[in-house]
Every structure is written in structure tokens, then in C-alpha cells.
Coordinates of N, CA and C and ligand atoms in Angstrom, one line a residue:
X265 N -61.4 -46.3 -6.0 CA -60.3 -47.3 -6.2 C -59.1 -47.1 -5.3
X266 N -59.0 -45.8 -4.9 CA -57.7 -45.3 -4.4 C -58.5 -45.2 -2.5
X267 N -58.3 -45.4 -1.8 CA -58.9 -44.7 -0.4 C -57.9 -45.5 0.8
X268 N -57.8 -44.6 2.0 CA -57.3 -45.0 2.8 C -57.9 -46.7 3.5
X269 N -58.9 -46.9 2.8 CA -59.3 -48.1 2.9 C -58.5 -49.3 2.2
X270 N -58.5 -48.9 0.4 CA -57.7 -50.2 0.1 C -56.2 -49.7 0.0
X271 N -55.6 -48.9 0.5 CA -54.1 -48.8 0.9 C -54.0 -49.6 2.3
X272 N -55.1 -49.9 2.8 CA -55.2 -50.6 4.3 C -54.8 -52.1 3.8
X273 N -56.0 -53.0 3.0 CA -55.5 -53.6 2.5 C -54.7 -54.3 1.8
X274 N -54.2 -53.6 0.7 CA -52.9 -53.7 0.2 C -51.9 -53.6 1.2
X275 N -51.5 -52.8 2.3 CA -50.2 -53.4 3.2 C -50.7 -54.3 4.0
X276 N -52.3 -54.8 4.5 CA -52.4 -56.0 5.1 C -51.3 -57.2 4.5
X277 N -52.0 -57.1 3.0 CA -51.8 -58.6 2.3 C -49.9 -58.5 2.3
X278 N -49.1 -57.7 2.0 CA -47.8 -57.6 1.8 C -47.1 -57.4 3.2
X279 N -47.9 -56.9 4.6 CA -47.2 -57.3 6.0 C -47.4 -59.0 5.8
X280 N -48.8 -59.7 5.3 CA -48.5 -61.6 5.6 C -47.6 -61.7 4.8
X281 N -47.6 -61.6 3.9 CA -46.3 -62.4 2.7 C -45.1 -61.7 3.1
X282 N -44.9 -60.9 3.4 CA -43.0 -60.4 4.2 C -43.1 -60.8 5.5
X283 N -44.0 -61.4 6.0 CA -43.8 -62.4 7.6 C -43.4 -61.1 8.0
X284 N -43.9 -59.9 8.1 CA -43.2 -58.8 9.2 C -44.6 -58.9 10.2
X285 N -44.1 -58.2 11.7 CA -45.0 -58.4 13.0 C -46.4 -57.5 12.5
X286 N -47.4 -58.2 13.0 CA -48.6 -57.7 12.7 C -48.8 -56.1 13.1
X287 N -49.7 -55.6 11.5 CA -49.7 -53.8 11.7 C -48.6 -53.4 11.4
X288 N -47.4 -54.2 10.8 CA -45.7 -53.5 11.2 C -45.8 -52.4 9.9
X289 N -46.2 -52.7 8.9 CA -46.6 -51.3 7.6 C -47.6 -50.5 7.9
X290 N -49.0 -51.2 8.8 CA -49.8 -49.7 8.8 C -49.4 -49.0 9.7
X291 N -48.3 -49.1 10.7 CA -47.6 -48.3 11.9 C -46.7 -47.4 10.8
X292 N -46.2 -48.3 10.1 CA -44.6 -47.5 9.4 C -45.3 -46.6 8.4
X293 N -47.1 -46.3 8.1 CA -47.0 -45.2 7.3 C -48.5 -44.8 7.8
X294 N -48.7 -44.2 9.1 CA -50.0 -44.0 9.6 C -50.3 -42.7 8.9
X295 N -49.5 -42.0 9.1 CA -50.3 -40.4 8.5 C -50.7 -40.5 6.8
X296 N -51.7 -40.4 6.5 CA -52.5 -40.7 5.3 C -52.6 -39.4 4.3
X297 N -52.1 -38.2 4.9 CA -52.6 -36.7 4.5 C -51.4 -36.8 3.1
X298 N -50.0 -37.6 3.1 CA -49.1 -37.8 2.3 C -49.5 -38.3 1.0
X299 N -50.7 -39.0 0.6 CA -51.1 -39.9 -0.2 C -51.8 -39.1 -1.7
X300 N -51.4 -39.1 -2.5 CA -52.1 -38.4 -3.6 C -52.6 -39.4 -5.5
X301 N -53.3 -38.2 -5.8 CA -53.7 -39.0 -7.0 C -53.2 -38.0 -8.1
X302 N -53.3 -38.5 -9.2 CA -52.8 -37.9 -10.3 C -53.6 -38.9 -11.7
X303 N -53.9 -38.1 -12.7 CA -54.5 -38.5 -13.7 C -53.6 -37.8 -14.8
X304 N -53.2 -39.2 -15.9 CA -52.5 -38.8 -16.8 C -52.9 -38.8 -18.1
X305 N -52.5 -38.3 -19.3 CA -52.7 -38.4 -20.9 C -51.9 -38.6 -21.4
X306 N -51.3 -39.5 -22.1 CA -50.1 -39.7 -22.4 C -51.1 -39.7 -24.2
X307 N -50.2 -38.4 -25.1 CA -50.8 -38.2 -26.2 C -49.7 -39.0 -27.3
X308 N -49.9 -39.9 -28.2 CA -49.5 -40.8 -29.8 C -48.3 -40.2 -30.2
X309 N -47.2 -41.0 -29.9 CA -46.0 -40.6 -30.3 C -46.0 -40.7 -31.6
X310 N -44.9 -39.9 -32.5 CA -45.0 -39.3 -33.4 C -43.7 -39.8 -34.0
X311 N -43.5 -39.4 -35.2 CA -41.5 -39.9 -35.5 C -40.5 -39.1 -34.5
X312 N -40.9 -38.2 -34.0 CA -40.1 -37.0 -33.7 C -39.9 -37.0 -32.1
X313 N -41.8 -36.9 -31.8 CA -41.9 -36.5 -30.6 C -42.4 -37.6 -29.7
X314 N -42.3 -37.3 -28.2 CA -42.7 -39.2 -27.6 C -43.0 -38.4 -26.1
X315 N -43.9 -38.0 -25.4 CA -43.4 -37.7 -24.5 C -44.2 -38.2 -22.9
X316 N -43.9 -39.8 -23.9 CA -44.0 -41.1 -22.4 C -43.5 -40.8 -20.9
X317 N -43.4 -41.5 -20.4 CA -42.6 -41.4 -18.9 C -41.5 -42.1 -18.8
X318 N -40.4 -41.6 -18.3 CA -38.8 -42.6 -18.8 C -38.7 -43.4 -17.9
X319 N -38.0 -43.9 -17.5 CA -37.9 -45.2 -16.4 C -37.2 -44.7 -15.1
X320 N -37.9 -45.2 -14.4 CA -38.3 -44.5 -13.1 C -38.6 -45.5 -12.3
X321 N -38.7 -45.2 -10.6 CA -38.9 -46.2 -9.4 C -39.9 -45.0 -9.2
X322 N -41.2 -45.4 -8.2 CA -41.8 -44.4 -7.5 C -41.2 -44.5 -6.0
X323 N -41.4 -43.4 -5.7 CA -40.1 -43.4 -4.3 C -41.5 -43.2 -3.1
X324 N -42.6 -43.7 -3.2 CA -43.8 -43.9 -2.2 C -43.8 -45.0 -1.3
X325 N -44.9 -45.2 -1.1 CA -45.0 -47.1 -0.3 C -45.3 -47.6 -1.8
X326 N -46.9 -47.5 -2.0 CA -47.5 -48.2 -3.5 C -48.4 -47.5 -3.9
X327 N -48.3 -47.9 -5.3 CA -49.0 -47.2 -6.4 C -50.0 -47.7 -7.4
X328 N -51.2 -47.4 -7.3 CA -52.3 -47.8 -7.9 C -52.3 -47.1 -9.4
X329 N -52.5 -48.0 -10.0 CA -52.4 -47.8 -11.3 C -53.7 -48.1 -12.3
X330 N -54.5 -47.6 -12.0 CA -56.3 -47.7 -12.8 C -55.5 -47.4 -14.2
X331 N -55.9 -48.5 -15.5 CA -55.5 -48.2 -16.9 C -56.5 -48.9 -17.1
X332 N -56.2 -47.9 -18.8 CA -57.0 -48.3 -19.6 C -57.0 -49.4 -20.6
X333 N -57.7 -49.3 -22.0 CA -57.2 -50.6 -22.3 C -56.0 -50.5 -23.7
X334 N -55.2 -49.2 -23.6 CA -54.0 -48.7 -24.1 C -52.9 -49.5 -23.6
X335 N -52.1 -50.1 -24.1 CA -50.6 -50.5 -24.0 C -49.5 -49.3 -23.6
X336 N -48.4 -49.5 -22.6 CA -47.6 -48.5 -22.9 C -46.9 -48.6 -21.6
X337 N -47.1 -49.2 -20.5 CA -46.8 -49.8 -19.7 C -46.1 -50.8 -19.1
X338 N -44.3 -50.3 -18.7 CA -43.0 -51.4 -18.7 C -42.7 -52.1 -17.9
X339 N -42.0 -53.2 -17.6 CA -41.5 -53.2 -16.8 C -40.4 -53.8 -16.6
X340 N -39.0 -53.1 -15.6 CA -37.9 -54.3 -16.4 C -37.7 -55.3 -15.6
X341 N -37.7 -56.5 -15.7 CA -37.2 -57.6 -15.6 C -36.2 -58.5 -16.2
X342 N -35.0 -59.0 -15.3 CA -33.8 -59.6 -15.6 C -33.1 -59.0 -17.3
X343 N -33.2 -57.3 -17.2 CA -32.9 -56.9 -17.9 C -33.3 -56.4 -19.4
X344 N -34.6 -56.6 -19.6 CA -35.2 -56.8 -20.5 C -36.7 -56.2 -19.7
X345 N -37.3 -55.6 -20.9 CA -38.7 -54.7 -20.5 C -40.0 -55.4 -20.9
X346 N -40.6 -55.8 -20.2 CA -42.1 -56.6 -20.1 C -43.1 -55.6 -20.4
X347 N -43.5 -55.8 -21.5 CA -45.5 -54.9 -21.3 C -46.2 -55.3 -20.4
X348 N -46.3 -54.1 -20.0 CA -48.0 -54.8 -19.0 C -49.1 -54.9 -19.6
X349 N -49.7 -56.0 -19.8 CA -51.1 -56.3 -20.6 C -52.0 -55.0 -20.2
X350 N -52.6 -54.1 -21.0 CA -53.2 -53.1 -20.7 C -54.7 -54.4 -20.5
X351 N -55.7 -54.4 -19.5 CA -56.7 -54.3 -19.0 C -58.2 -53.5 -18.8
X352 N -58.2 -52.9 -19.2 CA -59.3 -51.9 -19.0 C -60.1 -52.1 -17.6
X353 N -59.5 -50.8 -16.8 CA -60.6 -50.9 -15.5 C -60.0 -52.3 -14.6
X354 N -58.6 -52.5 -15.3 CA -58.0 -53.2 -13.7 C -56.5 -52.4 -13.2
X355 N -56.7 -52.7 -12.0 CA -55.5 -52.0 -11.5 C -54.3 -52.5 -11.1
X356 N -53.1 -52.3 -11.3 CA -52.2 -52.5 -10.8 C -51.3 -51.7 -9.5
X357 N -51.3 -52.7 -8.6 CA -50.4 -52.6 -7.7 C -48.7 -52.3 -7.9
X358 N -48.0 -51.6 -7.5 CA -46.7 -51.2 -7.8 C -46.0 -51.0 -6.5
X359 N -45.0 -51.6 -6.0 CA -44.4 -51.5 -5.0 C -42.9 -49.8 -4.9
X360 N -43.2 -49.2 -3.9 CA -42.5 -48.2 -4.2 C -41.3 -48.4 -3.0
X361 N -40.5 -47.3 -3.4 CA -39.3 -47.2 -2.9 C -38.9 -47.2 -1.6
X362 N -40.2 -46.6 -0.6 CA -40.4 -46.4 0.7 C -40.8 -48.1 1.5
X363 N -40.7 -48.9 0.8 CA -41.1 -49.9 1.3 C -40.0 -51.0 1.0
X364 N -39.1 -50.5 -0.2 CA -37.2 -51.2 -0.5 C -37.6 -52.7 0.4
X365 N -38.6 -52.8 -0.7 CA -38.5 -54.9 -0.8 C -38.3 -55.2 -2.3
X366 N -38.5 -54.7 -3.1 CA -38.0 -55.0 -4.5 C -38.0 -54.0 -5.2
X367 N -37.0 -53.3 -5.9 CA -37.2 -52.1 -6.5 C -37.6 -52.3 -7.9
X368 N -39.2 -51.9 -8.0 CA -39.5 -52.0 -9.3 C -39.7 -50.3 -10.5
X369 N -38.4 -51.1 -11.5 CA -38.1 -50.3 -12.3 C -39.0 -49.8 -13.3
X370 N -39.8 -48.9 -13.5 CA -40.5 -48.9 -14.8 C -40.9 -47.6 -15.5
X371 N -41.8 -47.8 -16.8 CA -41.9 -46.9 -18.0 C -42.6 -46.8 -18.2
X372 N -43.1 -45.7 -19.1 CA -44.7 -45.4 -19.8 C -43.8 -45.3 -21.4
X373 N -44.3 -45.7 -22.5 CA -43.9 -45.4 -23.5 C -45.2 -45.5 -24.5
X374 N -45.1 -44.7 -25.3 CA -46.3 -44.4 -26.0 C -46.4 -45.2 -27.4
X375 N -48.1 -45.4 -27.7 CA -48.2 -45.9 -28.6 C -48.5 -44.7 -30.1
X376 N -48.7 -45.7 -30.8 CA -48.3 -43.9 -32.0 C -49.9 -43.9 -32.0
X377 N -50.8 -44.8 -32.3 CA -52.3 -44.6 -32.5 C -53.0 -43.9 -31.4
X378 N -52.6 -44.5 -30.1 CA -53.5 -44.1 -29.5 C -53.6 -43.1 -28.1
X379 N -54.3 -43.0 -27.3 CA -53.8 -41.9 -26.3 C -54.3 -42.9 -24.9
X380 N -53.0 -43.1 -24.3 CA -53.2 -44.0 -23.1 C -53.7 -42.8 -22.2
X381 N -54.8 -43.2 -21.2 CA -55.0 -42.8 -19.8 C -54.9 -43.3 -18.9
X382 N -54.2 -43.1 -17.8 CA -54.2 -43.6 -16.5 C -54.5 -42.9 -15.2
X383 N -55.3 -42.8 -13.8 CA -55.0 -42.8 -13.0 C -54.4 -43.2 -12.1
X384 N -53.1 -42.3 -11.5 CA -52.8 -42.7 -10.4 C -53.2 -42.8 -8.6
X385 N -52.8 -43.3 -8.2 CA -52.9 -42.9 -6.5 C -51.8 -43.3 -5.8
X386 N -51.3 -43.0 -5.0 CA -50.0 -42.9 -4.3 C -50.0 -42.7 -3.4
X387 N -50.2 -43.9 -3.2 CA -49.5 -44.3 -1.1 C -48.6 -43.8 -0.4
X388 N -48.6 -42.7 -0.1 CA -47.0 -41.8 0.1 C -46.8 -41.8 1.8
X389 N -45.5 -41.9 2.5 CA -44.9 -41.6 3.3 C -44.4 -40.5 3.8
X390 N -44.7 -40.0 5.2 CA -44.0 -38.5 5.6 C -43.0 -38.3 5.1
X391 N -42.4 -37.4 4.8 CA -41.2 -37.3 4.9 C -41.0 -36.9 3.2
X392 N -39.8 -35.8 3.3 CA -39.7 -35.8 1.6 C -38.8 -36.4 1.5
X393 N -37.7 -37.1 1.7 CA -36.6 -38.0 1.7 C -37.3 -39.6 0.9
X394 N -38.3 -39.5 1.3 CA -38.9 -40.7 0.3 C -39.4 -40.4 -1.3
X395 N -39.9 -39.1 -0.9 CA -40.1 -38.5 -2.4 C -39.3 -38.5 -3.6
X396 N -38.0 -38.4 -3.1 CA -36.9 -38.1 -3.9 C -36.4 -38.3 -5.3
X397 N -36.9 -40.2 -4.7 CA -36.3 -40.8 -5.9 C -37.3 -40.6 -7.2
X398 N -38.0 -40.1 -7.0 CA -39.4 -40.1 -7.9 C -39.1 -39.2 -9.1
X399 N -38.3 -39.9 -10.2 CA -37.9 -39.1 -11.3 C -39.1 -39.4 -12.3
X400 N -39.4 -38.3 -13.5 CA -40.0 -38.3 -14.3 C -39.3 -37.9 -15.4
Ligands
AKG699 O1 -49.4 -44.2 -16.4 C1 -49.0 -45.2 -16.0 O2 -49.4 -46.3 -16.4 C2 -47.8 -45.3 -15.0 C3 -47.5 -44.0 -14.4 C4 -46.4 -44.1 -13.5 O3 -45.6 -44.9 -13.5 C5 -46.2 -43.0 -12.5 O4 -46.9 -42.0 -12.6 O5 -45.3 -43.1 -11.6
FE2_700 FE1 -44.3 -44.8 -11.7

């Protein structure tokens, strides 16, 4: 799901729709060795305990988001936080901070029943200065 292949495509499709000069993203993040994955468990919050992911920007290019069919997943919009329809086995695209065309704000919050899984992958950029913003 994650490969230097469909990170190719994913900045194809977002160099046409930002009208930027052709290749202008796969030049702006050629070194690929930056790019990582991560697999999460986010375990049934409880009265007490909750220990979701707080709201955060990822500070990469983009972020592949393979979920499951668990809820828990935010996003804020005009001030107010949207679920993301959990899907099972589809992925969401997430625009990150290294590419500051829209800073998308978001959360993992847990459900009490169940135990969300997600993998990630992460289109990442040289440089740790992009990393930065990447709060958890
Ligand atoms: O687990 C998820 O659905 C999202 C994870 C996330 O936002 C992150 O790792 O930056
Ligand atoms: Fe994130």
C-alpha cells in the first residue's frame, strides 16, 4: 500500500491539481530513504484512561492511513471535528506539513469497545526541520 511507487502517484495527482510545473513535488522530495511506516493499536478507552493521539499536523509530505473498520479518526473542519468513516482496507491520504497547501489538523480518539488498528506510511522529507511539527 505504502511504496515509493504510490508516493509517486499521489504527488503526480496533487502536482496537476496545484497547477505546479511538471515533476515540481517529485524533485522537491527525491530522496525516499526519509519515508517510513508505523503500525498502531490504539487499545478501548476506559472512564479514566484514553490514550488516543491528540490533535496534531504530520509535519511529512503525505500520509497513508490503511484503517480498519474501527472509528476514531478526526478531523477539524471550520472548527468543529468530523469522523472519518472508518472503511476497512481503504486508505486515506493526508496532506502533511512539508507540502503547507492546507494544514490538516487531526486526531485519533478512542472508542471504549473496541481496539482501532492502523497502519501508517509516511512520505517524509530530508531534513529534520520538517519533522518537527510532528506532535503526538
Ligand atoms: O491511526 C490513525 O488513524 C491516524 C494516525 C496519525 O494520525 C499519525 O500517526 O500521525
Ligand atoms: Fe497524523
Amino acid at each position: 500500500m505504502f511504496t515509493p511507487e504510490s508516493s509517486s502517484v499521489v504527488e503526480a495527482i496533487f502536482n496537476e491539481c496545484l497547477d505546479l510545473p511538471p515533476n515540481f513535488l517529485h524533485e522537491y522530495n527525491l530522496d525516499r530513504s526519509w519515508d517510513f511506516m508505523v503500525s498502531l493499536s490504539y487499545s478501548p478507552a476506559t472512564e479514566t484512561e484514553s490514550n488516543g493521539l491528540s490533535e496534531h499536523q504530520d509535519g511529512n509530505c503525505f500520509t497513508f492511513v490503511l484503517q480498519d473498520d474501527v472509528g476514531g479518526l478526526e478531523v477539524l473542519k471550520d472548527g468543529g471535528w468530523i469522523p472519518v468513516i472508518p472503511i476497512e482496507g481503504s486508505i486515506i491520504v493526508n496532506i502533511g506539513d512539508a507540502i503547507q497547501f492546507k494544514l490538516v489538523m487531526h486526531e485519533c480518539t478512542e472508542e471504549e469497545k473496541n481496539n482501532r488498528k492502523s497502519v501508517i506510511g509516511f512520505s517524509s522529507k530530508n531534513g529534520k526541520e520538517n519533522m518537527g511539527n510532528r506532535q503526538r
